[in-house]
XYZ file of C-alpha atoms in Angstrom:
652
model
C -19.927 3.079 -11.691
C -20.357 2.958 -7.957
C -19.483 0.154 -5.607
C -22.255 -1.940 -4.166
C -21.297 -3.591 -0.914
C -23.558 -6.190 0.588
C -23.304 -7.242 4.222
C -24.860 -10.630 4.615
C -25.521 -12.538 7.862
C -25.213 -16.316 7.814
C -28.315 -17.020 9.857
C -31.154 -19.515 9.487
C -33.030 -16.964 7.391
C -29.922 -16.482 5.191
C -29.625 -12.965 6.533
C -27.835 -10.634 4.162
C -27.326 -6.941 3.902
C -26.902 -4.410 1.147
C -24.811 -1.283 1.652
C -24.742 0.839 -1.449
C -23.328 1.696 -0.099
C 6.674 24.426 -16.617
C 5.331 26.895 -14.138
C 4.809 30.320 -15.841
C 8.026 32.224 -16.588
C 7.837 35.733 -15.180
C 9.781 37.246 -18.079
C 11.278 36.333 -21.480
C 14.663 35.989 -19.825
C 13.229 33.534 -17.327
C 11.700 31.552 -20.172
C 15.070 31.575 -21.951
C 16.906 30.339 -18.880
C 14.314 27.611 -18.413
C 14.836 26.505 -22.007
C 18.616 26.523 -21.549
C 18.257 24.353 -18.447
C 16.182 21.845 -20.403
C 18.740 21.808 -23.236
C 21.565 21.413 -20.746
C 19.764 18.522 -19.024
C 19.309 16.716 -22.330
C 22.932 17.266 -23.345
C 24.183 16.191 -19.918
C 22.071 13.047 -20.046
C 23.422 12.181 -23.508
C 27.024 12.730 -22.409
C 26.498 10.692 -19.261
C 24.964 7.833 -21.197
C 27.911 7.573 -23.604
C 30.492 7.731 -20.804
C 28.754 5.107 -18.685
C 28.824 2.290 -21.280
C 31.582 -0.294 -21.663
C 33.045 -1.295 -25.064
C 30.734 -4.312 -24.934
C 27.663 -2.075 -25.070
C 26.527 -2.558 -21.468
C 26.520 -0.197 -18.531
C 29.799 0.136 -16.599
C 28.960 -1.252 -13.119
C 31.128 1.416 -11.447
C 28.776 4.041 -12.911
C 25.615 2.407 -11.527
C 23.919 3.306 -8.245
C 20.928 1.275 -7.099
C 18.912 3.016 -4.389
C 15.455 2.668 -2.822
C 13.383 5.532 -1.436
C 11.749 4.365 1.811
C 9.613 6.191 4.352
C 6.532 6.172 6.526
C 3.266 6.945 4.748
C 2.742 10.617 3.767
C 6.327 11.647 4.519
C 6.896 12.710 0.902
C 8.508 9.823 -1.044
C 6.511 10.102 -4.246
C 6.768 13.894 -4.376
C 10.516 13.532 -3.876
C 10.689 11.096 -6.795
C 8.899 13.643 -9.013
C 11.469 16.322 -8.157
C 14.412 13.986 -8.752
C 13.059 13.000 -12.156
C 12.573 16.652 -13.114
C 16.060 17.538 -11.872
C 17.543 14.924 -14.211
C 15.622 16.154 -17.248
C 12.755 13.633 -17.319
C 9.411 14.746 -18.727
C 6.823 14.569 -15.911
C 3.281 14.642 -17.360
C 1.624 15.206 -13.963
C 2.232 15.170 -10.218
C 2.806 11.775 -8.562
C 4.138 10.480 -11.897
C 5.319 7.211 -10.343
C 1.785 6.330 -9.191
C 0.672 4.555 -12.357
C -2.210 2.521 -10.862
C -5.627 4.208 -10.932
C -6.326 3.389 -7.274
C -3.015 5.017 -6.298
C -4.015 8.285 -7.932
C -7.522 8.148 -6.478
C -6.431 7.482 -2.906
C -3.138 9.370 -2.916
C -1.128 6.357 -1.713
C 1.568 4.120 -3.200
C 0.431 0.500 -3.500
C 3.173 -1.180 -5.568
C 6.927 -0.639 -5.839
C 8.186 0.844 -9.127
C 11.644 1.101 -10.668
C 12.955 3.924 -12.821
C 16.375 5.251 -13.804
C 17.893 8.688 -14.312
C 21.306 9.904 -15.508
C 23.316 12.215 -13.264
C 26.914 13.398 -13.764
C 27.960 10.410 -15.930
C 26.239 7.966 -13.547
C 23.128 5.863 -13.946
C 20.843 5.945 -10.873
C 18.331 3.106 -10.646
C 15.715 4.289 -8.143
C 12.912 2.298 -6.531
C 9.807 4.022 -5.150
C 8.243 1.937 -2.359
C 4.889 2.052 -0.492
C 4.637 3.569 2.982
C 1.610 1.666 4.324
C 2.293 -1.313 6.581
C -0.183 -3.468 4.631
C 2.048 -3.216 1.544
C 5.271 -4.064 3.403
C 5.801 -7.044 1.104
C 6.483 -4.614 -1.729
C 9.381 -3.195 0.308
C 10.761 -6.585 1.291
C 11.000 -7.904 -2.273
C 12.882 -4.904 -3.708
C 15.474 -4.136 -0.994
C 17.568 -7.020 -2.321
C 17.988 -5.192 -5.665
C 19.696 -2.094 -4.250
C 22.828 -1.110 -2.292
C 21.529 2.067 -0.694
C 18.366 3.674 0.640
C 17.154 7.235 1.038
C 15.208 7.256 4.321
C 12.697 10.100 4.141
C 11.479 11.347 7.533
C 9.031 14.175 8.162
C 11.009 16.791 10.126
C 7.868 17.696 12.057
C 6.616 14.192 12.924
C 9.874 12.285 13.273
C 10.212 8.500 12.805
C 6.898 6.617 13.115
C 5.756 2.985 13.031
C 6.362 2.242 9.349
C 9.707 4.080 9.484
C 10.944 1.408 11.862
C 9.638 -1.404 9.641
C 11.198 -0.211 6.357
C 14.447 0.762 8.071
C 14.782 -2.665 9.703
C 14.498 -4.308 6.267
C 17.096 -1.927 4.784
C 19.569 -2.556 7.607
C 18.994 -6.315 7.447
C 20.140 -6.361 3.805
C 23.173 -4.188 4.625
C 22.018 -1.128 2.680
C 23.856 2.170 3.055
C 21.279 4.701 4.280
C 20.981 8.434 3.620
C 18.702 10.367 5.994
C 16.581 13.052 4.354
C 14.609 15.299 6.723
C 11.720 16.469 4.571
C 9.251 19.356 4.965
C 11.730 21.606 6.783
C 10.021 24.615 5.186
C 7.072 24.258 7.555
C 6.733 27.095 10.113
C 6.723 24.658 13.052
C 10.082 23.090 12.038
C 13.236 24.649 13.447
C 16.873 23.600 13.537
C 16.345 22.398 17.097
C 13.420 20.242 15.936
C 15.562 18.714 13.201
C 18.325 17.944 15.721
C 15.779 16.150 17.934
C 14.454 14.119 15.017
C 17.990 13.247 13.914
C 18.735 12.030 17.432
C 15.562 9.876 17.424
C 16.507 8.365 14.068
C 20.047 7.615 15.322
C 18.573 5.836 18.368
C 16.291 3.871 16.036
C 19.304 2.813 13.948
C 21.122 1.675 17.093
C 18.105 -0.256 18.424
C 17.746 -2.072 15.105
C 21.362 -3.273 15.208
C 22.935 -1.002 12.605
C 26.638 -1.441 11.951
C 29.205 1.300 12.598
C 29.287 2.050 8.888
C 25.500 2.333 8.710
C 25.408 4.593 11.785
C 27.677 7.045 9.979
C 24.864 8.161 7.676
C 24.772 11.567 5.951
C 21.890 13.934 6.801
C 20.215 16.259 4.322
C 17.422 18.795 4.748
C 14.807 19.174 2.060
C 11.451 20.419 0.915
C 10.289 17.989 -1.747
C 7.255 20.169 -2.394
C 9.489 23.170 -3.195
C 11.992 20.974 -5.025
C 15.243 21.501 -3.126
C 17.641 19.680 -0.793
C 20.544 21.034 1.247
C 23.484 19.648 3.209
C 22.890 22.239 5.948
C 19.692 23.338 7.667
C 17.913 26.169 5.923
C 14.352 27.330 5.443
C 14.935 28.771 1.999
C 18.207 28.244 0.113
C 19.490 30.732 -2.485
C 17.794 30.616 -5.882
C 20.822 28.960 -7.486
C 20.663 26.182 -4.865
C 16.928 25.446 -5.054
C 17.373 22.027 -6.640
C 18.042 18.402 -5.779
C 21.740 18.393 -6.724
C 22.879 17.874 -3.115
C 20.796 14.708 -2.759
C 21.833 13.290 -6.115
C 25.515 14.013 -5.384
C 25.144 12.345 -1.965
C 23.698 9.209 -3.596
C 26.669 9.006 -5.978
C 29.125 9.626 -3.140
C 27.706 7.479 -0.322
C 25.943 4.589 -2.083
C 28.486 2.030 -3.358
C 28.354 0.734 -6.901
C 27.164 -2.881 -7.254
C 29.677 -5.711 -7.006
C 29.370 -7.175 -10.465
C 31.241 -9.626 -12.692
C 30.550 -9.068 -16.382
C 32.588 -12.132 -17.377
C 30.531 -14.618 -15.350
C 27.464 -16.402 -16.810
C 24.216 -14.427 -16.805
C 21.961 -14.690 -13.716
C 19.022 -12.543 -12.620
C 16.627 -12.848 -9.670
C 13.069 -11.867 -10.578
C 11.746 -9.236 -8.142
C 8.783 -7.842 -10.104
C 6.429 -9.230 -12.702
C 3.721 -7.795 -14.924
C 1.731 -8.891 -17.959
C 1.603 -7.311 -21.385
C -1.085 -8.088 -23.964
C 1.511 -8.545 -26.751
C 4.721 -9.553 -24.954
C 3.203 -11.782 -22.303
C 5.010 -12.019 -18.977
C 7.538 -9.227 -18.313
C 10.125 -10.087 -15.646
C 12.015 -7.338 -13.822
C 15.054 -7.794 -11.629
C 18.672 -6.981 -11.012
C 21.295 -8.731 -13.106
C 23.542 -10.475 -10.577
C 26.289 -11.507 -12.982
C 27.169 -11.640 -16.651
C 25.614 -9.976 -19.683
C 22.281 -10.686 -21.379
C 21.424 -9.750 -24.968
C 18.307 -9.964 -27.069
C 18.118 -13.442 -28.606
C 20.153 -15.183 -25.880
C 18.965 -18.618 -24.821
C 17.966 -18.640 -21.151
C 15.964 -20.776 -18.756
C 14.061 -20.344 -15.510
C 15.147 -22.038 -12.268
C 13.660 -22.349 -8.806
C 14.832 -23.899 -5.551
C 12.780 -26.739 -4.079
C 13.227 -29.169 -1.193
C 14.628 -31.692 -3.675
C 17.104 -29.235 -5.216
C 17.071 -26.879 -8.167
C 14.247 -27.396 -10.647
C 14.193 -26.142 -14.237
C 10.921 -24.354 -15.038
C 11.176 -23.401 -18.701
C 13.615 -23.001 -21.593
C 13.347 -20.002 -23.905
C 15.106 -17.007 -25.346
C 15.113 -13.297 -24.649
C 12.623 -11.659 -27.018
C 12.936 -8.110 -25.715
C 14.993 -6.185 -23.162
C 13.614 -2.970 -21.631
C 14.619 -0.373 -19.089
C 12.568 2.333 -17.414
C 13.959 5.815 -18.174
C 12.117 8.507 -16.279
C 8.433 7.810 -16.908
C 8.838 5.894 -20.183
C 10.034 2.402 -21.058
C 12.847 2.163 -23.625
C 14.244 -0.916 -25.365
C 17.896 -1.920 -25.034
C 19.956 -4.495 -26.855
C 22.045 -5.675 -23.877
C 22.336 -5.317 -20.105
C 25.126 -6.203 -17.713
C 25.643 -7.145 -14.097
C 24.504 -4.594 -11.514
C 21.803 -3.073 -13.702
C 18.019 -3.407 -13.185
C 16.196 -4.424 -16.363
C 12.961 -5.983 -17.660
C 12.814 -8.865 -20.117
C 10.200 -10.709 -22.127
C 10.349 -14.180 -23.622
C 9.589 -16.589 -20.760
C 6.055 -17.519 -19.721
C 6.544 -19.596 -16.564
C 9.073 -17.974 -14.152
C 7.618 -15.750 -11.426
C 8.824 -13.554 -8.578
C 11.579 -15.227 -6.573
C 12.707 -17.432 -9.480
C 16.065 -17.212 -11.271
C 16.577 -16.512 -14.976
C 20.027 -17.604 -16.218
C 22.071 -18.772 -19.192
C 21.392 -22.325 -20.280
C 24.658 -23.618 -18.789
C 23.848 -22.256 -15.302
C 22.106 -24.770 -13.020
C 22.302 -22.836 -9.728
C 19.351 -20.788 -8.460
C 19.860 -17.547 -6.561
C 18.597 -17.282 -2.950
C 14.879 -16.516 -2.840
C 13.227 -13.532 -1.204
C 12.298 -13.847 2.481
C 8.986 -12.254 3.449
C 7.286 -11.800 6.800
C 4.266 -14.120 7.217
C 0.705 -12.875 6.595
C -1.323 -11.920 9.664
C -4.975 -12.064 8.548
C -7.073 -14.157 6.181
C -10.403 -13.759 4.386
C -12.525 -16.283 2.482
C -13.469 -15.354 -1.088
C -16.393 -17.223 -2.632
C -19.097 -17.200 -5.267
C -21.837 -14.608 -4.833
C -25.044 -16.546 -4.085
C -27.300 -13.723 -2.857
C -30.700 -12.893 -4.462
C -29.004 -10.021 -6.308
C -26.256 -12.226 -7.759
C -25.477 -12.081 -11.474
C -27.169 -8.781 -12.227
C -24.068 -6.645 -12.720
C -20.856 -8.660 -12.908
C -19.509 -10.713 -15.806
C -17.137 -13.051 -13.908
C -19.339 -15.078 -11.573
C -17.987 -18.625 -11.310
C -15.670 -20.019 -8.679
C -13.157 -21.093 -11.337
C -12.780 -17.539 -12.649
C -12.434 -16.154 -9.122
C -9.811 -18.784 -8.333
C -7.797 -18.057 -11.498
C -7.805 -14.335 -10.712
C -6.629 -14.924 -7.140
C -3.852 -17.268 -8.295
C -2.668 -14.644 -10.777
C -2.588 -12.079 -7.962
C -0.549 -14.411 -5.753
C 2.043 -14.731 -8.537
C 2.665 -10.973 -8.728
C 2.222 -10.225 -5.008
C 4.225 -12.561 -2.786
C 2.674 -11.075 0.381
C -0.636 -12.751 -0.547
C -1.205 -16.505 -0.192
C -4.188 -18.311 -1.758
C -5.384 -21.660 -0.352
C -8.514 -23.786 -0.872
C -11.394 -22.521 1.269
C -13.651 -24.403 3.722
C -16.545 -24.534 1.226
C -16.731 -25.580 -2.417
C -15.663 -22.873 -4.850
C -14.207 -20.776 -2.024
C -10.617 -19.657 -1.395
C -8.774 -18.551 1.720
C -6.730 -15.421 0.930
C -4.019 -14.507 3.424
C -2.471 -11.031 3.614
C -1.015 -8.275 5.810
C -4.126 -6.221 6.580
C -7.640 -5.250 5.565
C -6.368 -2.387 3.387
C -4.269 -4.735 1.255
C -7.107 -7.227 0.803
C -9.569 -4.367 0.303
C -7.479 -3.101 -2.621
C -7.553 -6.605 -4.129
C -11.352 -6.805 -3.786
C -11.789 -3.342 -5.307
C -9.591 -4.247 -8.280
C -11.560 -7.433 -8.848
C -14.864 -5.547 -8.570
C -13.730 -3.055 -11.227
C -12.707 -5.932 -13.482
C -16.295 -7.235 -13.454
C -16.098 -9.878 -10.706
C -18.928 -10.590 -8.302
C -17.924 -12.322 -5.102
C -18.770 -12.732 -1.459
C -16.085 -12.150 1.160
C -15.944 -13.151 4.807
C -14.730 -10.768 7.533
C -10.978 -10.917 8.248
C -9.683 -13.510 10.695
C -6.381 -13.294 12.529
C -3.850 -16.032 11.873
C -2.633 -17.511 15.155
C 0.496 -19.550 15.903
C 1.164 -22.201 18.497
C 4.659 -22.589 19.933
C 5.482 -24.861 22.862
C 1.785 -25.289 23.567
C 1.214 -21.537 23.866
C -1.166 -19.634 21.602
C 0.433 -16.630 19.897
C -1.209 -13.793 17.967
C 0.160 -10.942 15.798
C 0.813 -7.714 17.704
C 1.110 -4.359 15.968
C 2.724 -1.064 16.910
C 0.209 1.776 16.807
C 1.078 5.481 16.701
C -1.786 7.917 17.278
C -1.702 11.718 17.077
C -4.874 13.531 18.211
C -6.122 16.702 19.861
C -6.085 16.598 23.650
C -9.895 16.411 23.798
C -9.823 13.048 21.983
C -7.138 11.350 24.097
C -9.690 9.779 26.459
C -11.664 8.266 23.581
C -8.512 6.789 21.994
C -7.302 5.251 25.256
C -10.726 3.792 26.021
C -11.186 2.377 22.515
C -7.757 0.768 22.218
C -7.751 -0.542 25.794
C -11.162 -2.107 25.150
C -9.514 -3.956 22.266
C -6.658 -5.281 24.441
C -4.235 -2.507 23.512
C -1.482 -1.359 25.869
C -0.001 2.143 26.082
C 3.801 2.256 25.696
C 4.425 6.022 25.754
C 2.483 9.256 25.522
C 3.454 12.923 25.271
C 2.919 16.231 23.473
C 3.759 16.568 19.778
C 6.848 18.800 19.362
C 6.161 22.102 17.667
C 2.382 22.006 18.214
C -0.114 23.168 20.828
C -2.868 20.938 22.161
C -1.755 17.812 20.282
C -0.806 14.493 21.886
C 1.067 11.524 20.430
C 0.398 8.055 21.864
C 2.486 4.936 21.223
C 0.702 1.630 21.850
C 0.775 -2.063 21.055
C -2.439 -3.861 20.136
C -3.466 -7.261 18.693
C -4.197 -7.195 14.975
C -7.706 -8.515 15.604
C -8.420 -5.541 17.850
C -7.489 -3.078 15.108
C -9.900 -4.462 12.509
C -12.429 -1.723 11.803
C -11.007 0.741 14.327
C -9.698 3.168 11.676
C -13.208 4.124 10.555
C -14.422 4.688 14.113
C -11.312 6.729 14.893
C -11.626 8.956 11.811
C -15.307 9.548 12.470
C -14.882 10.506 16.126
C -11.889 12.801 15.545
C -13.603 14.315 12.458
C -10.504 13.719 10.368
C -8.154 15.646 12.688
C -6.408 12.558 14.080
C -3.730 10.320 12.579
C -3.363 6.602 13.237
C -0.466 4.552 11.867
C 0.267 0.878 12.498
C 2.929 -1.679 11.624
C 3.423 -5.358 12.445
C 5.705 -5.873 15.453
C 5.842 -9.578 16.332
C 3.853 -12.603 17.443
C 3.191 -12.571 21.199
C 1.050 -14.298 23.806
C -2.708 -14.247 23.219
C -4.231 -11.363 25.184
C -7.718 -12.791 25.670
C -11.128 -12.089 24.137
C -12.081 -8.573 23.082
C -14.939 -6.594 24.540
C -18.034 -5.727 22.525
C -16.816 -3.644 19.589
C -20.075 -3.195 17.672
C -23.792 -2.746 18.321
C -26.503 -4.922 16.808
C -27.904 -4.501 13.305
C -31.289 -3.944 11.672
C -32.150 -6.971 9.494
C -34.736 -6.853 6.734
C -37.558 -9.410 6.721
C -39.142 -8.077 3.532
C -38.332 -8.250 -0.175
C -38.786 -5.417 -2.667
C -37.986 -1.743 -3.009
C -37.267 0.161 0.209
C -39.817 2.899 0.880
C -39.394 6.238 2.600
C -42.584 5.526 4.570
C -40.951 2.490 6.203
C -37.607 4.187 6.811
C -39.307 7.095 8.574
C -40.363 4.806 11.411
C -37.007 3.003 11.469
C -34.863 6.114 12.006
C -35.586 6.047 15.732
C -34.235 2.496 15.918
C -30.673 3.334 14.874
C -28.494 4.464 11.967
C -29.683 3.545 8.458
C -27.385 2.220 5.730
C -29.867 2.424 2.835
C -32.008 5.014 1.061
C -35.500 4.811 -0.528
C -35.569 2.968 -3.852
C -32.838 0.482 -2.946
C -33.779 -3.123 -3.589
C -33.910 -5.232 -0.426
C -34.362 -8.905 0.310
C -34.882 -11.080 3.335
C -31.883 -11.009 5.669
C -30.434 -7.734 4.395
C -28.741 -5.503 6.961
C -30.302 -2.086 6.463
C -28.852 -0.287 9.486
C -27.173 -0.405 12.867
C -29.377 -0.937 15.910
C -29.125 1.528 18.796
C -28.778 -1.458 21.158
C -26.449 -4.444 21.336
C -29.049 -6.905 20.021
C -30.135 -7.455 16.407
C -33.625 -6.354 15.355
C -35.707 -7.632 12.434
C -37.524 -4.853 10.544
C -39.564 -4.392 7.358
C -38.049 -1.610 5.226
C -40.308 -2.307 2.206
C -43.594 -1.593 3.983
C -45.849 0.755 2.008
C -48.537 3.134 3.198
C -51.997 1.575 3.109
C -54.373 3.407 0.760
C -58.138 3.830 1.280
C -60.981 5.378 -0.712
C -61.556 7.964 1.995
C -60.130 11.404 1.280
C -57.907 12.621 4.091
C -58.775 16.112 5.400
C -55.110 17.214 5.154
C -52.197 16.647 2.809
C -49.934 13.633 3.168
C -47.102 14.353 5.540
C -43.758 15.183 3.951
C -41.121 12.530 4.676
C -37.708 13.945 5.619
C -34.993 11.358 6.237
C -31.465 11.772 7.526
C -28.756 10.864 4.994
C -27.778 7.177 5.266
C -24.375 6.112 6.503
C -22.308 5.070 3.481
C -19.351 2.739 3.954
C -16.190 2.341 1.951
C -14.985 -1.175 1.200
C -12.388 -1.077 4.003
C -15.006 0.184 6.471
C -17.356 -2.643 5.492
C -14.559 -5.196 5.969
C -13.963 -3.872 9.468
C -17.672 -3.675 10.287
C -19.053 -7.134 9.525
C -19.275 -9.727 12.290
C -18.096 -13.323 12.151
C -21.516 -14.612 10.915
C -21.815 -12.091 8.072
C -20.394 -11.688 4.572
C -19.540 -8.807 2.252
C -20.860 -8.982 -1.281
C -18.852 -6.920 -3.773
C -20.363 -6.148 -7.163
C -20.711 -3.409 -9.778
C -23.855 -1.321 -9.398
C -24.852 0.753 -12.416
C -25.190 4.459 -11.680
């Protein structure tokens, strides 16, 4: 199945567009040693498990360590999690084992936070893998309250970048005890001097974010997650007996405090994650704040409102589960300080409290940064509507969006300006693009407006969201980057060469969120994939004025039918085509980008007129350039204010 993306202009002619767019052992002795290691890991895990439980059958809080792994995108978090799981004897079926969502594996990114646990030296380590993209910052914000420590992973070659600052600020705000892990030190360009510079930059970042004296005294480790080792001292290649993650795991046990927990108090848990199971219904995941919960206990859901604490639902615990490595195991009881999942309640959601029936106090809710952009989702009413999808009505679209808002607190859903439309607010076009793609794969057909920035007004002054942008490009592309971002009201903060490289420049800028919509596609195309652009929300600031022209005009179809190669041959000189012969077109469809700033109406379904006179020569062969195909995120950034995107399933 391939995605069909339709760009539709809201003009008098109802203009619309269609863009269809156990490594091998070298010897028997090596195999034997590998087997012994596996047996030892299993035995160690069993011994640790028995030592860590109290007489009451729950985990001893002093043996628990709750820690999050946070980092900028592509700095190696998920690979690190794989190595830690292997080190503790977990069975890893494939690389990036924590990326359980299909889109995560396809795109190589982490979209949602996940919790797992491993046993190490008679301790239970609850570890949370978090996303690195700024658009999924809400996933970081809602899980930092479950942990006491954080492993901050920083690329030893790149240093701290935009998202590093964002995730670190959240960790410091909640008083987490950080551990700095300089990853990828095995790269040729990374030296001990480079690591010292990066460590100094990270220390300055800690200080600028208001870290306490205790937080500033963070341990530093050097690692290669790809090779599967970590060290307390700088090295390019440790001895064979030290090529493991023991140093990092020991540092977590030593530097991350155990949770402050009272097993005698009544049971309370704040829900931080939620998922649905076909048989069990709603599964609630969170950290037990106090007390002990057992299967069969009577509990209820609570939430804080302006009028006080409100009871949501009464019920009982049907099942208790805990993630061990990559598999979910059932448990009979769980105590304070542990992170568990439960089933049995149908109404509580993220941010709500689950407690014993006698408890009438709700725990403090999760504080999230506000959304910065919004898009309008509506019913697909184009001429091609209803041909591929199975969920077409506004009610079904609304129910799906409400369900998404329950599991993802960074997304808000409000009634839209038109009937059967909904305003969806989020952090960025990537986050909303992932939502649209998931809905498309589930059989939904919908039309989506281009993203709009959410403004604020304080003391009569208009404010807009400003983002920090970090760009790394070859020197030949610096002029293009500066011109493009400046044209979109961006301002350069700092610029200089990238340490350890030749001919590479790193630029730090601030730019309005509205100016960054669609710029990633243009940037990647111009730099031919050699440049890197990272962004993270900074703050709301004074409105910087209207943007310059950021897109040329479009070619709009005035005909209906199948697009012909004969018609496209004459249209190639007019601009860049988005469609290929055989694609079905209709009136108002955008079939390409005009070479000028104005829109142009064209007829892409025109056929060659036939006569009864034999031509002296053969018909000319039609050779067309390949059309420009857009991804969903590129289409979101491309459409203008008077156009829509139509997402549907197109049969291959």
